[in-house]
XYZ file of C-alpha atoms in Angstrom:
519
model
C 0.000 0.000 0.000
C 1.504 3.314 -0.943
C 1.733 6.166 1.485
C -0.910 8.859 0.994
C 0.014 12.432 0.326
C -0.220 14.145 3.708
C 1.583 16.959 5.487
C 5.006 15.957 6.777
C 4.352 17.028 10.354
C 1.330 17.819 12.503
C 0.255 21.168 13.874
C -0.935 19.336 16.980
C 0.496 18.109 20.280
C 4.249 18.112 20.480
C 6.442 15.298 21.667
C 9.507 13.335 20.676
C 9.235 11.678 17.309
C 9.545 7.960 16.780
C 10.858 6.456 13.546
C 8.025 3.981 13.195
C 4.425 3.719 14.335
C 3.051 0.949 16.499
C 0.481 -1.519 15.255
C 0.114 -3.273 11.927
C 0.956 -6.782 10.737
C 4.730 -6.680 10.509
C 7.170 -4.730 12.635
C 10.494 -5.565 14.184
C 9.878 -3.820 17.489
C 7.079 -2.115 19.375
C 6.869 0.946 21.603
C 9.219 1.124 24.546
C 8.054 -0.903 27.523
C 6.511 0.969 30.430
C 7.112 0.292 34.095
C 4.786 -2.258 35.731
C 1.557 -0.590 36.757
C 2.205 2.517 34.678
C -0.425 3.641 32.148
C 0.404 2.655 28.606
C 1.216 5.920 26.765
C 0.155 4.330 23.475
C -3.240 3.074 24.682
C -5.167 5.857 22.837
C -3.948 4.415 19.539
C -6.649 1.700 19.699
C -9.037 4.307 18.271
C -8.609 2.937 14.768
C -11.302 5.187 13.368
C -8.861 8.053 14.003
C -5.436 6.439 13.624
C -4.137 4.491 10.629
C -0.646 2.872 10.612
C 1.104 3.249 7.254
C 3.905 0.765 6.527
C 6.927 1.024 4.267
C 9.435 -1.669 3.318
C 12.011 0.644 4.955
C 10.634 0.409 8.513
C 12.288 3.678 9.519
C 9.702 5.362 7.269
C 6.662 3.789 8.958
C 4.285 6.404 10.336
C 0.745 7.090 11.509
C -1.958 9.071 9.730
C -4.393 10.719 12.139
C -7.788 12.136 11.220
C -8.079 15.629 12.655
C -10.590 18.432 12.238
C -8.156 19.980 9.757
C -7.789 16.814 7.689
C -5.322 13.884 7.777
C -1.990 14.495 9.500
C 1.200 12.448 9.709
C 2.187 12.026 13.362
C 4.655 10.143 15.507
C 3.162 7.599 17.934
C 3.674 10.004 20.827
C 1.955 12.883 19.042
C -0.896 10.675 17.843
C -1.537 9.269 21.338
C -1.500 12.772 22.811
C -3.930 14.075 20.198
C -6.415 11.211 20.633
C -6.302 11.467 24.407
C -7.061 15.168 24.073
C -10.118 14.720 21.830
C -11.344 11.553 23.605
C -10.355 11.634 27.270
C -10.387 8.175 28.875
C -12.904 7.194 31.521
C -11.845 6.692 35.115
C -11.968 2.945 35.878
C -13.048 3.473 39.499
C -15.937 5.681 38.412
C -17.191 3.124 35.921
C -16.641 0.208 38.310
C -18.769 1.874 40.966
C -21.555 2.450 38.464
C -21.382 -1.218 37.497
C -21.752 -2.384 41.099
C -18.205 -3.718 41.446
C -17.234 -4.087 45.102
C -13.934 -5.901 44.835
C -10.409 -4.470 44.510
C -9.819 -2.704 41.207
C -6.374 -1.900 39.903
C -5.870 0.067 36.753
C -3.062 -2.297 35.796
C -5.496 -5.227 36.031
C -8.375 -3.720 34.081
C -6.467 -1.413 31.767
C -3.345 -3.236 30.707
C -1.638 -2.668 27.376
C -2.796 -1.006 24.195
C -6.001 -3.067 24.147
C -7.343 -1.049 27.113
C -8.027 -3.977 29.370
C -8.196 -6.983 27.100
C -4.548 -7.756 27.801
C -5.630 -8.661 31.355
C -9.171 -9.900 30.822
C -8.545 -12.100 27.805
C -6.088 -14.866 27.179
C -3.296 -13.792 24.857
C -4.994 -15.177 21.762
C -8.251 -13.266 22.094
C -7.284 -10.242 20.051
C -10.318 -8.084 19.186
C -12.111 -7.624 15.863
C -14.948 -9.810 14.883
C -18.236 -10.981 13.230
C -20.144 -14.741 13.064
C -23.640 -15.641 11.785
C -25.894 -17.790 13.942
C -27.211 -19.771 10.992
C -25.718 -21.102 7.816
C -26.126 -19.205 4.558
C -26.138 -20.402 0.959
C -22.716 -18.832 0.519
C -19.550 -20.899 0.654
C -17.132 -20.827 3.532
C -14.178 -18.926 2.069
C -10.732 -19.725 3.476
C -8.123 -17.174 2.381
C -4.511 -18.267 2.818
C -1.984 -15.447 2.513
C 1.385 -16.971 1.620
C 3.589 -14.292 3.151
C 7.102 -13.486 2.088
C 6.650 -13.680 -1.665
C 6.428 -17.342 -2.686
C 8.227 -18.518 -5.807
C 5.484 -19.616 -8.172
C 8.002 -21.248 -10.507
C 9.093 -23.631 -7.746
C 5.496 -24.409 -6.790
C 4.292 -24.854 -10.388
C 7.377 -25.290 -12.574
C 7.148 -24.950 -16.401
C 8.518 -28.365 -17.271
C 9.114 -27.814 -20.989
C 10.646 -24.330 -20.780
C 14.360 -24.516 -21.575
C 14.825 -20.880 -20.538
C 13.524 -21.705 -17.049
C 15.811 -24.718 -16.751
C 18.821 -22.683 -17.860
C 18.050 -19.832 -15.455
C 18.037 -22.178 -12.473
C 20.919 -24.615 -12.773
C 20.800 -25.497 -9.046
C 17.226 -25.057 -7.759
C 15.133 -25.941 -10.814
C 12.379 -28.555 -10.683
C 12.618 -30.906 -13.665
C 9.931 -33.002 -15.333
C 11.271 -36.145 -13.697
C 10.958 -34.548 -10.243
C 7.648 -32.670 -10.502
C 4.162 -34.051 -9.959
C 2.561 -33.814 -13.451
C -0.471 -31.610 -14.085
C -1.329 -30.757 -17.698
C 1.870 -31.818 -19.437
C 3.246 -28.283 -19.588
C 3.521 -27.522 -15.884
C 3.716 -29.641 -12.761
C 3.510 -29.343 -8.993
C 6.433 -29.181 -6.604
C 7.226 -32.763 -5.504
C 6.496 -31.815 -1.870
C 2.838 -31.069 -2.682
C 1.360 -34.553 -2.861
C -1.751 -33.432 -0.973
C -2.558 -30.793 -3.585
C -1.857 -33.273 -6.372
C -4.558 -35.544 -4.949
C -7.000 -32.628 -4.881
C -6.106 -31.742 -8.471
C -6.665 -35.289 -9.658
C -10.044 -35.336 -7.879
C -11.133 -32.158 -9.679
C -11.016 -30.072 -6.482
C -7.998 -27.883 -7.326
C -7.421 -25.258 -10.007
C -4.100 -23.545 -10.696
C -3.864 -19.975 -12.005
C -0.621 -18.919 -13.710
C 0.764 -15.398 -14.029
C -1.360 -14.074 -11.170
C -0.636 -10.977 -9.112
C -1.235 -7.304 -8.537
C -0.414 -5.283 -11.679
C 0.747 -2.413 -9.443
C 3.337 -4.587 -7.663
C 6.366 -2.737 -6.259
C 8.465 -5.641 -4.929
C 8.031 -4.377 -1.359
C 6.697 -6.865 1.190
C 4.812 -4.305 3.286
C 3.444 -2.211 0.448
C 2.431 -5.160 -1.705
C 0.835 -7.176 1.115
C -1.144 -4.121 2.169
C -2.144 -3.284 -1.391
C -3.462 -6.790 -2.065
C -5.410 -6.924 1.190
C -6.918 -3.450 0.776
C -7.579 -4.028 -2.961
C -8.618 -0.363 -3.062
C -7.123 3.134 -3.035
C -5.036 3.908 0.031
C -7.558 6.397 1.388
C -10.167 3.667 1.927
C -10.394 2.374 5.497
C -11.443 -1.202 4.796
C -10.160 -4.414 3.243
C -11.794 -6.317 0.391
C -13.193 -9.071 2.594
C -14.660 -6.548 5.009
C -16.373 -4.809 2.099
C -17.798 -8.136 0.971
C -19.139 -8.871 4.448
C -20.642 -5.428 4.974
C -22.472 -5.626 1.630
C -23.788 -9.155 2.144
C -25.058 -9.409 5.706
C -25.138 -8.042 9.267
C -22.106 -6.251 10.677
C -22.868 -6.678 14.382
C -24.078 -9.386 16.724
C -22.820 -12.344 14.673
C -19.585 -14.266 14.060
C -19.214 -14.400 10.283
C -15.437 -14.180 9.982
C -12.220 -14.827 11.858
C -8.501 -14.440 11.415
C -6.634 -17.481 12.713
C -3.525 -15.695 13.940
C -2.267 -13.080 16.355
C -3.533 -10.049 14.401
C -6.577 -9.387 12.256
C -6.015 -9.741 8.521
C -5.952 -6.328 6.882
C -8.446 -7.617 4.318
C -10.995 -7.993 7.157
C -10.384 -4.546 8.644
C -13.230 -2.035 8.655
C -14.386 0.781 10.957
C -17.955 -0.527 10.684
C -17.521 -4.154 11.775
C -15.371 -6.332 14.004
C -13.757 -9.722 13.377
C -11.665 -11.629 15.949
C -8.085 -12.773 15.659
C -7.792 -16.185 17.289
C -4.165 -17.121 17.910
C -5.284 -20.495 19.265
C -8.835 -21.689 19.837
C -7.911 -23.419 23.120
C -6.936 -20.088 24.706
C -9.600 -17.831 23.189
C -11.440 -16.646 26.292
C -11.438 -14.714 29.530
C -8.592 -15.396 31.906
C -9.545 -17.961 34.619
C -9.658 -15.201 37.261
C -12.754 -13.764 35.564
C -14.636 -16.983 34.829
C -15.170 -18.438 38.317
C -18.631 -16.950 38.796
C -21.169 -15.369 36.507
C -21.710 -12.285 38.661
C -18.039 -11.353 38.490
C -17.943 -11.888 34.749
C -21.060 -9.782 34.195
C -19.696 -6.932 36.289
C -16.345 -7.023 34.499
C -18.196 -6.988 31.186
C -20.257 -3.999 32.290
C -17.147 -2.143 33.412
C -15.400 -2.714 30.091
C -18.526 -1.871 28.101
C -18.944 1.451 29.874
C -15.274 2.368 29.704
C -15.164 1.708 25.975
C -18.474 3.475 25.421
C -16.951 6.558 27.046
C -13.966 6.216 24.732
C -16.239 6.160 21.680
C -15.356 5.271 18.110
C -14.348 1.742 17.149
C -13.174 0.958 20.689
C -16.729 0.634 22.024
C -17.707 -1.800 19.258
C -14.512 -3.779 19.820
C -15.261 -4.295 23.527
C -18.791 -5.562 23.105
C -18.119 -7.715 20.055
C -14.997 -9.312 21.509
C -16.789 -10.398 24.672
C -19.656 -11.682 22.533
C -17.218 -13.677 20.398
C -15.675 -15.242 23.488
C -19.132 -16.298 24.701
C -20.198 -17.709 21.336
C -17.059 -19.832 21.034
C -16.927 -20.968 24.663
C -18.086 -24.520 23.928
C -15.583 -24.978 21.121
C -12.823 -23.580 23.298
C -13.721 -26.131 25.989
C -13.428 -28.954 23.445
C -10.039 -27.662 22.298
C -8.759 -27.217 25.861
C -9.749 -30.784 26.725
C -8.083 -32.083 23.577
C -11.355 -33.712 22.524
C -11.515 -32.428 18.963
C -10.812 -35.335 16.607
C -10.474 -34.480 12.897
C -12.812 -36.519 10.722
C -12.027 -38.963 7.938
C -8.452 -39.536 9.040
C -7.447 -35.933 8.330
C -3.786 -35.479 9.268
C -2.896 -31.831 9.861
C 0.806 -30.971 9.909
C 2.161 -30.272 13.394
C 2.889 -26.649 12.538
C 1.371 -23.280 13.283
C -0.406 -23.396 9.937
C -1.630 -26.954 10.426
C -3.027 -26.193 13.879
C -4.704 -23.095 12.484
C -6.400 -25.033 9.699
C -7.628 -27.542 12.278
C -9.153 -24.727 14.356
C -10.882 -23.335 11.261
C -12.368 -26.757 10.525
C -13.587 -27.144 14.106
C -15.327 -23.755 14.107
C -16.790 -24.311 10.635
C -18.216 -27.714 11.599
C -19.745 -26.284 14.783
C -22.514 -24.757 12.652
C -22.087 -21.132 13.720
C -22.356 -19.845 10.165
C -18.696 -19.011 9.678
C -18.362 -17.474 6.204
C -14.760 -16.238 5.997
C -11.550 -17.441 7.631
C -8.155 -15.853 7.027
C -4.882 -17.560 7.871
C -1.233 -16.916 7.055
C 1.357 -19.351 5.808
C 4.630 -17.566 6.547
C 8.349 -17.792 5.790
C 8.570 -17.711 1.999
C 11.207 -14.971 1.565
C 13.888 -17.265 0.140
C 16.768 -15.029 -0.892
C 19.283 -17.785 -0.193
C 19.466 -21.551 0.265
C 16.059 -22.307 -1.218
C 16.998 -25.975 -1.432
C 17.220 -28.639 -4.105
C 13.979 -29.877 -5.618
C 13.988 -33.224 -3.788
C 15.690 -32.172 -0.569
C 13.047 -32.998 2.046
C 14.892 -30.820 4.577
C 15.148 -27.898 2.172
C 13.407 -24.596 2.800
C 11.141 -24.762 -0.239
C 10.215 -28.400 0.356
C 9.231 -27.755 3.987
C 7.099 -24.726 3.175
C 5.436 -26.335 0.143
C 4.704 -29.527 2.092
C 3.160 -27.553 4.971
C 0.873 -25.572 2.666
C -0.187 -28.659 0.722
C -0.794 -30.896 3.732
C -2.813 -28.239 5.561
C -5.212 -27.737 2.661
C -5.535 -31.491 2.038
C -6.295 -32.133 5.721
C -8.957 -29.422 5.743
C -10.672 -31.075 2.800
C -10.748 -34.464 4.528
C -11.853 -33.034 7.875
C -14.741 -30.979 6.506
C -16.392 -33.969 4.847
C -19.618 -32.933 3.120
C -19.022 -29.289 4.111
C -16.163 -29.257 1.597
C -18.775 -29.026 -1.171
C -19.614 -25.539 0.135
C -16.043 -24.444 0.855
C -13.623 -22.481 -1.329
C -9.939 -22.078 -0.468
C -7.785 -19.508 -2.254
C -4.100 -18.691 -1.853
C -2.397 -15.398 -2.600
C 1.099 -13.983 -2.125
C 2.335 -10.406 -2.377
C 4.612 -11.104 -5.364
C 6.602 -13.859 -7.050
C 10.358 -14.194 -7.439
C 12.808 -13.475 -10.233
C 13.341 -16.091 -12.915
C 17.137 -16.213 -12.547
C 18.480 -17.796 -9.379
C 21.021 -15.637 -7.542
C 24.527 -16.498 -6.348
C 23.224 -17.716 -2.990
C 21.011 -20.411 -4.525
C 17.981 -18.279 -3.747
C 15.681 -15.859 -5.521
C 15.076 -12.133 -5.240
C 11.746 -10.295 -5.347
C 9.804 -10.511 -8.593
C 6.391 -10.010 -10.164
C 4.025 -12.751 -11.394
C 3.053 -15.737 -9.278
C 0.525 -18.577 -9.031
C -2.754 -18.869 -7.153
C -4.353 -22.096 -5.972
C -8.145 -22.349 -5.782
C -9.564 -25.436 -4.081
C -13.034 -26.569 -3.054
C -16.050 -28.647 -3.890
C -17.405 -25.976 -6.265
C -14.148 -25.363 -8.143
C -13.778 -26.231 -11.810
C -10.651 -28.142 -11.011
C -8.147 -30.452 -12.635
C -7.225 -27.574 -14.896
C -4.536 -24.902 -15.233
C -5.866 -21.382 -15.917
C -4.178 -18.196 -17.015
C -1.138 -17.849 -19.233
C 2.611 -17.650 -18.813
C 4.908 -17.120 -21.792
C 8.182 -18.923 -22.276
C 10.646 -17.338 -19.895
C 13.097 -15.953 -22.428
C 14.522 -12.517 -21.678
C 12.279 -10.790 -24.237
C 9.142 -12.076 -22.503
C 10.087 -11.018 -18.968
C 9.281 -7.826 -17.075
C 12.543 -6.553 -15.605
C 13.697 -10.139 -15.357
C 10.447 -11.318 -13.792
C 7.468 -13.484 -14.686
C 4.866 -11.122 -16.232
C 1.504 -10.675 -14.508
C -1.090 -11.845 -17.007
C -4.008 -12.356 -14.588
C -5.038 -9.697 -12.073
C -5.532 -11.475 -8.740
C -8.811 -9.570 -8.339
C -10.170 -11.421 -11.366
C -9.855 -14.706 -9.495
C -11.335 -13.258 -6.312
C -14.205 -11.579 -8.162
C -15.215 -14.876 -9.764
C -15.242 -16.530 -6.331
C -17.333 -13.705 -4.878
C -19.826 -13.851 -7.725
C -20.234 -17.613 -8.058
C -19.531 -18.976 -4.579
C -20.196 -16.069 -2.207
C -23.242 -14.868 -4.191
C -22.311 -11.195 -3.952
C -21.586 -10.307 -7.561
C -23.771 -7.214 -7.384
C -21.319 -5.593 -4.979
C -18.117 -6.142 -6.955
C -17.828 -2.427 -7.699
C -17.741 -1.734 -3.962
C -15.524 -4.673 -3.073
C -12.933 -3.922 -5.765
C -13.269 -0.218 -6.612
C -11.540 0.727 -9.829
C -11.388 -2.861 -11.112
C -13.538 -4.190 -13.949
C -13.745 -7.986 -14.268
C -13.196 -9.547 -17.669
C -16.173 -9.915 -19.934
C -15.182 -13.551 -20.381
C -14.287 -15.002 -16.972
C -11.502 -17.479 -16.387
C -14.090 -20.011 -15.239
C -12.214 -21.136 -12.131
C -15.491 -21.599 -10.221
């Protein structure tokens, strides 16, 4: 996502500048730690209707954009926190506690800990706010969006087996026809992806070549943000959030989750909340607050009133997060007791991604009307030591096997629900065609997308990719021949039944007159 044109400094509260703003999906360090019991100076930054973190691949250029009466302003974290606290003074916890009928000891550090204004103490570490779930099933598919973060190499995942230019460009790390799992005779699958090969053969997997964002800049932060927003930088919502807000209720239900520590940017919106669930077994109130219903109700009332005083998105976050915890309490209990048993012999990999896919399956099968689940598959930035094609300990093999096994296990576990499930993968960019001197690959352009599900027109390779001779490349990269939004728009129209809102979901994008036909 590119940085908007805004003034270089605010005409608002003064304070020492910080080189990068807090918040966001990727950062190497957070705000300086405060002394135990001290108020968090960055707590006001939870008002995400006022404060937007803007990321740059050079983290020293990260900053915050704050909505002020005079228009958007670029501010340091200190200035932004000071400004928000000025326009929205926080409530006194003792005042609100008394109004709620609380008679026990109340410490600000206990109720208001960390930037989440109290949820750091009240919730287990995985219960990060932002949420939405429907009580009943809809006719729409469950959509599982897997963001393959780090810039996966599409040519290693789906190698062009008959392209001599590809083979010559990668003397060490190429995947040959004798090593790959065959698809259509022209391309194959990485040998580590046996699970996806089985889905392809069953007609449940489609492969899209040359996919990506035509405005790619080869920057992890900018390109991840741009793909998840799928809209101009001045819009305050992601493409999935815009789908949800145009297709159903935005409050009081659990329609979507992010399985991870932070909410997917594509699900972000000032008008609705979706939860980030780092682990289903720990998604809930801390044990201290669950021993009796009266205590829990009073704590809930305290938090509700404190957030209501704060206003903006914070009030919605408080209520919806506590609702989400309550709605998933039974599933959390099953996970805590270790009683969830995947169906049909599904074997999830023992990895963060595998455990996340298992949690998604459990929630989906619980019948709560889950419509969208986002999950990351990380660690694809392979600048060096990518690994030989058949090295089972190699970096590429391990990542490809994890992705493949997780999707295959989800299919087995969901059983009949798979017929109403669509899985799509996306990555911020591909890699260069030529391997570098470290047996790795640098940032590139075009990539592949996988689309799996019971309603997919599978066992077919879609899109185009020219022979990889120098004349056909874009600055040494695979050209982008299919806009990733084309794939997503076809899924939204055919499987999510929201084709009438495509102009809102993907502003500025016009789908092809003749669709790819992936679904």
